[in-house]
Coordinates of C-alpha atoms in Angstrom, one line a residue:
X744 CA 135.4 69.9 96.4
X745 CA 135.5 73.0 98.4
X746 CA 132.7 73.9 101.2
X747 CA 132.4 77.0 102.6
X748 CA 131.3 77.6 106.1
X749 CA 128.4 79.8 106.6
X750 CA 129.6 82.3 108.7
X751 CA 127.0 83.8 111.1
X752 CA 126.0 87.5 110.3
X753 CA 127.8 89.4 113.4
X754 CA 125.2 91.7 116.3
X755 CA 126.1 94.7 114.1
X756 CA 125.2 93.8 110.5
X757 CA 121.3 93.3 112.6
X758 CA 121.7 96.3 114.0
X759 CA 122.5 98.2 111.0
X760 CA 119.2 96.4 109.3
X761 CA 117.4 97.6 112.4
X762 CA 118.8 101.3 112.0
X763 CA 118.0 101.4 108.1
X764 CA 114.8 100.5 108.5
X765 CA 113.6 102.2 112.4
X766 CA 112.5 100.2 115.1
X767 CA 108.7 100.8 114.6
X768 CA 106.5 100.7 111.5
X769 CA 109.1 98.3 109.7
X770 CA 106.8 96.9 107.3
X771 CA 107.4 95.9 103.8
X772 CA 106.2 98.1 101.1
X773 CA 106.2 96.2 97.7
X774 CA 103.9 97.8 94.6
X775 CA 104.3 95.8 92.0
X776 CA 105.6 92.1 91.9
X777 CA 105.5 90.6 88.4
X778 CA 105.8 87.1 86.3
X779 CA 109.1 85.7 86.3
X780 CA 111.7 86.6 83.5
X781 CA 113.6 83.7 82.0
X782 CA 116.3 82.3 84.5
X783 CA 113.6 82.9 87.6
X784 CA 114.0 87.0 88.1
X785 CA 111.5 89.2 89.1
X786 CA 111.2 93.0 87.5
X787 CA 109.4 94.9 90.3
X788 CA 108.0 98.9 89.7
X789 CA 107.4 101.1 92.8
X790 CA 104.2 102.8 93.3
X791 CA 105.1 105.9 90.5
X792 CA 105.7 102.8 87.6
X793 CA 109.1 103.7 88.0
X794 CA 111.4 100.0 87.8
X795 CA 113.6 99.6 90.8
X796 CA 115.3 96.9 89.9
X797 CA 115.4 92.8 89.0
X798 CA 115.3 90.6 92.1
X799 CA 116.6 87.2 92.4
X800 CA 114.2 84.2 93.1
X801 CA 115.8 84.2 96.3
X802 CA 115.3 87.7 97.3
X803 CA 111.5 87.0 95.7
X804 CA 110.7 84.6 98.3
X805 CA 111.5 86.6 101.3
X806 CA 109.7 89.0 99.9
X807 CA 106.5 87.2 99.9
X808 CA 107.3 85.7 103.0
X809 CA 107.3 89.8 104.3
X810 CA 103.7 91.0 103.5
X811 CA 102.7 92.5 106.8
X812 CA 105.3 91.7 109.3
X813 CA 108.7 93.3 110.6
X814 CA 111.3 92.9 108.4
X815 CA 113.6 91.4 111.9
X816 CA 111.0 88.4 111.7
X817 CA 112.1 87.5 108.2
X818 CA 116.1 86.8 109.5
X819 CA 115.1 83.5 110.3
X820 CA 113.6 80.3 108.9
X821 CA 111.5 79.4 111.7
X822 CA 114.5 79.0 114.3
X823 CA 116.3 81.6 116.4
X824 CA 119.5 82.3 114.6
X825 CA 119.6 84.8 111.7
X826 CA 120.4 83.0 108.3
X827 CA 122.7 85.3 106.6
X828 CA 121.3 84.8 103.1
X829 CA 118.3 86.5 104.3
X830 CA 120.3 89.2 105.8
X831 CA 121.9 89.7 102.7
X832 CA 118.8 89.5 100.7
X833 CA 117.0 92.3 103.1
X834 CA 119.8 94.8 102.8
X835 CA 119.2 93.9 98.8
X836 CA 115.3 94.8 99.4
X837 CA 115.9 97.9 101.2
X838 CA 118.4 99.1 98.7
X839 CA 115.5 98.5 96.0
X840 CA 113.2 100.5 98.2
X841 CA 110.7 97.4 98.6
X842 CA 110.9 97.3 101.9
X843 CA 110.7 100.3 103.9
X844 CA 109.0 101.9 107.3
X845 CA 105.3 102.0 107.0
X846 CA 104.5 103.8 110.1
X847 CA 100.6 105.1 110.3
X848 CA 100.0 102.8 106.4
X849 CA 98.8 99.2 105.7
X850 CA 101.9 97.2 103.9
X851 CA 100.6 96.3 100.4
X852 CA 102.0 93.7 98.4
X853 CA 100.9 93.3 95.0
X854 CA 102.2 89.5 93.5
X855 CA 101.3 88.5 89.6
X856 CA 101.9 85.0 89.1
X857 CA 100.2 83.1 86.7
X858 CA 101.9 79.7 87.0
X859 CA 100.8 79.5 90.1
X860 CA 96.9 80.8 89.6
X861 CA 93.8 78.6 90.1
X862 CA 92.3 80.3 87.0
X863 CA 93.1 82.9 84.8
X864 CA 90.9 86.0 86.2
X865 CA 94.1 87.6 87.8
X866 CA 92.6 90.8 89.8
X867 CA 93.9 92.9 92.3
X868 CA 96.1 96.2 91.9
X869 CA 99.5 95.0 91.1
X870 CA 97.6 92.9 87.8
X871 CA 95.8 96.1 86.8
X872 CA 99.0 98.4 87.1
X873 CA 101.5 96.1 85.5
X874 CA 100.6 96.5 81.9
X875 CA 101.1 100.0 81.8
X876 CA 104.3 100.3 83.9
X877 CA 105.6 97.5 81.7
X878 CA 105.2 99.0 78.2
X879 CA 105.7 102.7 79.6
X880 CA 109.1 101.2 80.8
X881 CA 109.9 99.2 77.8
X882 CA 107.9 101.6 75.5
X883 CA 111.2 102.4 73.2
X884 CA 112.0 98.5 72.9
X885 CA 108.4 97.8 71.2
X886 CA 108.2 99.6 68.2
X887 CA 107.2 98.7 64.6
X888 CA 109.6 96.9 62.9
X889 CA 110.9 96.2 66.1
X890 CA 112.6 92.2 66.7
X891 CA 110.6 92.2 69.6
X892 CA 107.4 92.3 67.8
X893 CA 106.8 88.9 66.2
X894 CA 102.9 89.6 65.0
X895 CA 103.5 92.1 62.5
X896 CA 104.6 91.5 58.6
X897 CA 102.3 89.0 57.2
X898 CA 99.3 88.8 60.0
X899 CA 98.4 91.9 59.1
X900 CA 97.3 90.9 55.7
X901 CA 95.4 88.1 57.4
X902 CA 93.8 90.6 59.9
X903 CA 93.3 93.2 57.6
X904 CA 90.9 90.9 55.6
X905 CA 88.1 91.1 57.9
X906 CA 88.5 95.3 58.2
X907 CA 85.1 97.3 57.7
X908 CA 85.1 97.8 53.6
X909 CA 86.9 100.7 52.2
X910 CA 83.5 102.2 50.6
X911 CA 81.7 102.6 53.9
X912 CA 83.7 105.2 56.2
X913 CA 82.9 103.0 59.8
X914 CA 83.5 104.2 63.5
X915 CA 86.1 101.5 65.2
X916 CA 88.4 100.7 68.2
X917 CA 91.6 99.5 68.3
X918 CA 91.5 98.2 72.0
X919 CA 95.3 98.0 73.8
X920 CA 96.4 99.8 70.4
X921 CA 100.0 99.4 71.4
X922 CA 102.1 101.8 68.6
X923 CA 99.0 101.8 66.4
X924 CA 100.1 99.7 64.1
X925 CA 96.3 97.8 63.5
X926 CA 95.2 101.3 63.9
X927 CA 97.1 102.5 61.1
X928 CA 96.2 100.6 58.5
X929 CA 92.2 100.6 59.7
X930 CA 92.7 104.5 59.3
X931 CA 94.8 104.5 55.9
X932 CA 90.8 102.7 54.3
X933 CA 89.5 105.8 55.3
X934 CA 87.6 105.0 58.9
X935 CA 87.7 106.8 62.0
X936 CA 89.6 104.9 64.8
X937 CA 89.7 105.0 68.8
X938 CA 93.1 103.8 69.7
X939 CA 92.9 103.1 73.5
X940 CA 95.5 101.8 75.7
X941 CA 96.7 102.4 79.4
X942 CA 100.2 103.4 78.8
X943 CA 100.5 107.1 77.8
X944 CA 103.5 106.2 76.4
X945 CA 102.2 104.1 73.8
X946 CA 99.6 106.5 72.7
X947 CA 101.8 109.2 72.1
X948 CA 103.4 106.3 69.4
X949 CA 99.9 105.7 68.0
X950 CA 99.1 109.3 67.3
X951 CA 102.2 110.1 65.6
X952 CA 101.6 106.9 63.1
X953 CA 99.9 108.9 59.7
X954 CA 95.9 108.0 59.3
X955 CA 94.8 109.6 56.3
X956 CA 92.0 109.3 54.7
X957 CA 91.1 108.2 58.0
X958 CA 91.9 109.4 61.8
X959 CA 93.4 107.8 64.5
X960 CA 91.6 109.6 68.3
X961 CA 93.9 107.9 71.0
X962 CA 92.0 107.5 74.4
X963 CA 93.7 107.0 77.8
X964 CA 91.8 104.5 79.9
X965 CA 91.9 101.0 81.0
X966 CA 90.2 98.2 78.5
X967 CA 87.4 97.3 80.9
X968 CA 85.9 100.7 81.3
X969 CA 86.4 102.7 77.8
X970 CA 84.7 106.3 77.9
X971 CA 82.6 105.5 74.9
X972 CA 78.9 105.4 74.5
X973 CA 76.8 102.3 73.7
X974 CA 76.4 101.1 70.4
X975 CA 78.3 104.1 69.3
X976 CA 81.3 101.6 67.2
X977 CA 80.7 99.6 64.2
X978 CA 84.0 97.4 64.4
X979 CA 85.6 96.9 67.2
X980 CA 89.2 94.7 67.4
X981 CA 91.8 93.6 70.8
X982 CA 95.3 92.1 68.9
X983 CA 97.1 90.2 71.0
X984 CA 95.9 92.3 74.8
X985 CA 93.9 89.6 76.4
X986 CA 96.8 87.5 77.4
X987 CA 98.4 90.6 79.6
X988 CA 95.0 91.5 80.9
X989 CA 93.6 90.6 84.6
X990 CA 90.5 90.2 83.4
X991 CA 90.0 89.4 79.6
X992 CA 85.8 89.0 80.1
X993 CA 86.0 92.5 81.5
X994 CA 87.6 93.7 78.0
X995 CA 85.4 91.4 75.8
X996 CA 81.8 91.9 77.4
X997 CA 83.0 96.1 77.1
X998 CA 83.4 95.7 73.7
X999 CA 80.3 94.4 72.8
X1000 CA 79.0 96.9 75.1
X1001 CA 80.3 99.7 72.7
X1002 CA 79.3 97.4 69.3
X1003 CA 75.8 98.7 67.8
X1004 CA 73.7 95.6 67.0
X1005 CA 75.1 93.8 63.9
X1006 CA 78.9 95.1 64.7
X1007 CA 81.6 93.1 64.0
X1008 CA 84.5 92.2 66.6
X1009 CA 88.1 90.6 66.4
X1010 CA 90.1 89.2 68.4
X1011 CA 93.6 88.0 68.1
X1012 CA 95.6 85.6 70.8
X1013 CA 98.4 83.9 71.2
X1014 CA 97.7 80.0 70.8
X1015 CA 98.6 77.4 73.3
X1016 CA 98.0 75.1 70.7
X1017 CA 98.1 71.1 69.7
X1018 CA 102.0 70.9 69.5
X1019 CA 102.4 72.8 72.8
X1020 CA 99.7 70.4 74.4
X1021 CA 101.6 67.4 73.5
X1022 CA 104.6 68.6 74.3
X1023 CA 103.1 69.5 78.1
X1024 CA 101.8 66.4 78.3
X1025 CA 104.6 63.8 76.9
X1026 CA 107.7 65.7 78.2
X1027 CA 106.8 68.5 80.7
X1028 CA 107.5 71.3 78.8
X1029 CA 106.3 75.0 79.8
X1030 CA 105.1 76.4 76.7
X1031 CA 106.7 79.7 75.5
X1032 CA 105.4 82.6 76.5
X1033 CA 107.0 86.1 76.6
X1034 CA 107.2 87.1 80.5
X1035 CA 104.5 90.2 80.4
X1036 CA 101.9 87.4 79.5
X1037 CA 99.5 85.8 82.2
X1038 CA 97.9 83.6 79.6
X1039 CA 97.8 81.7 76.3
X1040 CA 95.0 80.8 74.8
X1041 CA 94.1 76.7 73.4
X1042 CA 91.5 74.2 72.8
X1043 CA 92.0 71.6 75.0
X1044 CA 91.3 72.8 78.7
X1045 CA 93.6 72.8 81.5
X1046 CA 96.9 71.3 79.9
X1047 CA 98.6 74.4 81.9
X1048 CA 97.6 77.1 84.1
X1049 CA 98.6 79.3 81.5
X1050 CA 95.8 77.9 79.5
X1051 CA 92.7 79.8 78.5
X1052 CA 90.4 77.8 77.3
X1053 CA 89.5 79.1 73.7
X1054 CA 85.9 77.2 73.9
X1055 CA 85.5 78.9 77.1
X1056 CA 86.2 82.5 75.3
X1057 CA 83.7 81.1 72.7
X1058 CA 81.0 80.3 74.9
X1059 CA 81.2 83.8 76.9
X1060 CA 80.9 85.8 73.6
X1061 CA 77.8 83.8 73.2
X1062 CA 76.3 84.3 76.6
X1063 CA 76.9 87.9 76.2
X1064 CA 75.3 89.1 72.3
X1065 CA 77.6 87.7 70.1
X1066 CA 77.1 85.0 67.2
X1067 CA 80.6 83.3 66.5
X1068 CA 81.6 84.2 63.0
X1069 CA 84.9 82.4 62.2
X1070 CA 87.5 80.7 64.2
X1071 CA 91.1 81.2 61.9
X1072 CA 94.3 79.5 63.0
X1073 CA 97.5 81.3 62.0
X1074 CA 100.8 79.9 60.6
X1075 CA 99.3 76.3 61.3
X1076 CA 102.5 74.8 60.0
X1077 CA 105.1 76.8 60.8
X1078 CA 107.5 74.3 63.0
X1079 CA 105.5 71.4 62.9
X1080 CA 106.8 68.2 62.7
X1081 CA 108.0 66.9 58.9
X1082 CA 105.7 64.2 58.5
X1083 CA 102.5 66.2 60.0
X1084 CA 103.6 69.1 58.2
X1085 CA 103.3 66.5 54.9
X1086 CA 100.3 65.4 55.7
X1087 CA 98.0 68.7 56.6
X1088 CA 100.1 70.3 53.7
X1089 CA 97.9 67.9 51.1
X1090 CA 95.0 68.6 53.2
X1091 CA 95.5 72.5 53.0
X1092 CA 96.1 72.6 49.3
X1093 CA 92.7 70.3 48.5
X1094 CA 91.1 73.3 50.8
X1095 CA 92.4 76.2 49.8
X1096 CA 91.8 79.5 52.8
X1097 CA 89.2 77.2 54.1
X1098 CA 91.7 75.2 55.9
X1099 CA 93.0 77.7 58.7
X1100 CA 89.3 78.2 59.3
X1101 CA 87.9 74.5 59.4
X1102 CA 88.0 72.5 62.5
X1103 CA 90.5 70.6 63.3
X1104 CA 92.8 72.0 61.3
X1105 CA 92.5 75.5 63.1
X1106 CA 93.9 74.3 66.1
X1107 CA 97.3 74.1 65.1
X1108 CA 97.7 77.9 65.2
X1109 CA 99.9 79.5 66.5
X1110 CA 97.8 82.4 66.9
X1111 CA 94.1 82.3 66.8
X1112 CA 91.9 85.1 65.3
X1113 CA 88.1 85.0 66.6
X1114 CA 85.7 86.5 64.6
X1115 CA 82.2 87.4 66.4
X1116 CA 79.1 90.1 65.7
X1117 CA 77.1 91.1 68.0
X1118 CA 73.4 90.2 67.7
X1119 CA 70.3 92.5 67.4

């Protein structure tokens, strides 16, 4: 086996740090910092949205180390002589343009992390930004049809079922409308639709996507503060946004905000479900989430950090207007193991629909759809 000698970073390769960056005001500048990818990198966005680039775990950590102090402080790990890993790493920053001179500015560091939250309330700047630098960045990867997209095709025909009726034209919301494609088919019965999302980008998608008999009105704002009147909405659904959101209360308690007394709401979330649980709990697995999302949603509380408690959504809709209408688990036996699958497949054929719906049966999804109206 081979080992090579670290070899101490020479006077010069400092001073060129120290030159690149100035000897005053050499702060570190870093405006967005988001979940990990798979493999342990980090996409970062400057403060435009713009992506500058994919940093190594390595790089990550001196960068969290750097909030607030000069970048010649971070050379070291707690001795005198400069580590040339960090060097390295630094020059890497500065190349990115996450570390730069500050002079006469606060540093600001923005970090998302959700596997290492105490709760799932993730606030500050860098969570309310991410979303929409993410799917203005990615915006052309996340279209209908798209591989990407795993929620389409047959949920739709699930989701659809609890759409206003075709008779009545109703006013609704498609909150975090993505491409539109929920909004789409609520248009084609014939209703009126806000599609609101943060990311221009995404918008400009949804408007394009044909509405008639209906319309499609797409609304730029964030989901916690929609520029909508009270009561002015009869139906108002969120598909598959609460997991990317800081704040997913902030969304729900504005949506029954908008809701006129006796209007319906759904919501659909990913599920963080039985087999997920037990695979936490027996064999340490993560469960699998896409790396834009700071949450899954389950039934049994705090198996992960990732976990929203579903009960917990429950109870807030309560505390805040809404009677609880239906609780559906989706593709409940997709991937579960043969002799389960057996099993609940008897049970789901002596049931018929009622058996996504019926507790505990529902807790096997692997999305959850939660049903609610808003009281008078």
């Amino acid at each position: 086996m081979t080992v090579q000698a670290q070899v101490a970073p020479s006077d010069e390769a400092v001073s060129a740090l120290d030159t690149r960056l100035g000897r005053r005001g050499e702060f570190v500048l870093l405006k967005v910092f988001v979940p990990p990818f798979y493999y342990g990198s980090y996409l970062t966005f400057d403060e435009t949205g713009e992506p500058v680039g994919v940093l190594s775990t390595a790089a990550a950590s001196v960068l969290r180390a750097a909030e607030g102090r000069p970048a010649r402080e971070l050379l070291s790990d707690g001795g005198q002589d400069v580590d040339p890993r960090r060097l390295d790493a630094l020059n890497q920053l500065v190349d990115a343009g996450l570390i730069r001179p500050m002079e006469g500015r606060a540093p600001a560091a923005h970090f998302i992390e959700p596997d290492q939250a105490s709760g799932t309330r993730h606030t500050g700047r860098g969570a309310e930004l991410f979303i929409r630098y993410f799917y203005d960045y990615f915006g052309h990867a996340f279209y209908e049809g798209s591989p990407l997209i795993d929620s389409h095709g047959d949920f739709l025909s699930i989701l659809s079922s609890y759409f206003p009726s075709r008779e009545t034209p109703a006013v609704c919301l498609d909150a975090g409308t993505g491409s539109g494609y929920y909004a789409t088919a609520l248009a084609q019965r014939g209703h009126h639709v806000y599609a609101c999302d943060i990311s221009r980008t995404r918008l400009q998608a949804a408007a394009a996507q044909p509405s008639a008999p209906g319309t499609i009105q797409p609304v730029e704002c964030s989901l916690d503060d929609i520029p909508l009147p009270d009561g002015c909405l009869d139906f108002a659904m969120c598909n598959f946004v609460l997991e990317h959101v800081a704040d997913p209360y902030a969304v729900t308690e504005e949506l029954l905000r908008l809701l006129r007394p006796g209007g319906t709401l759904l919501l659909a979330v990913p599920s963080f479900n039985v087999r997920d649980t037990l695979a936490s709990w027996l064999h340490q697995e993560l469960p699998t989430l896409n790396f834009e999302h700071l949450r899954s949603y389950g039934l049994i509380p705090r198996t992960h950090p990732w976990c929203e408690p579903t009960l917990d959504a429950l109870q807030h809709l309560r505390e805040h207007g809404a009677d609880v209408v239906t609780v559906q688990g989706v593709n409940i036996l997709n991937n579960l193991w043969e002799p389960w699958a057996s099993a609940f497949g008897s049970i789901a054929a002596q049931l018929g629909p009622a058996f996504s719906v019926t507790w505990p049966w529902s807790c096997l999804g692997q999305q959850t759809i939660i049903h609610g109206r808003k009281r008078a």
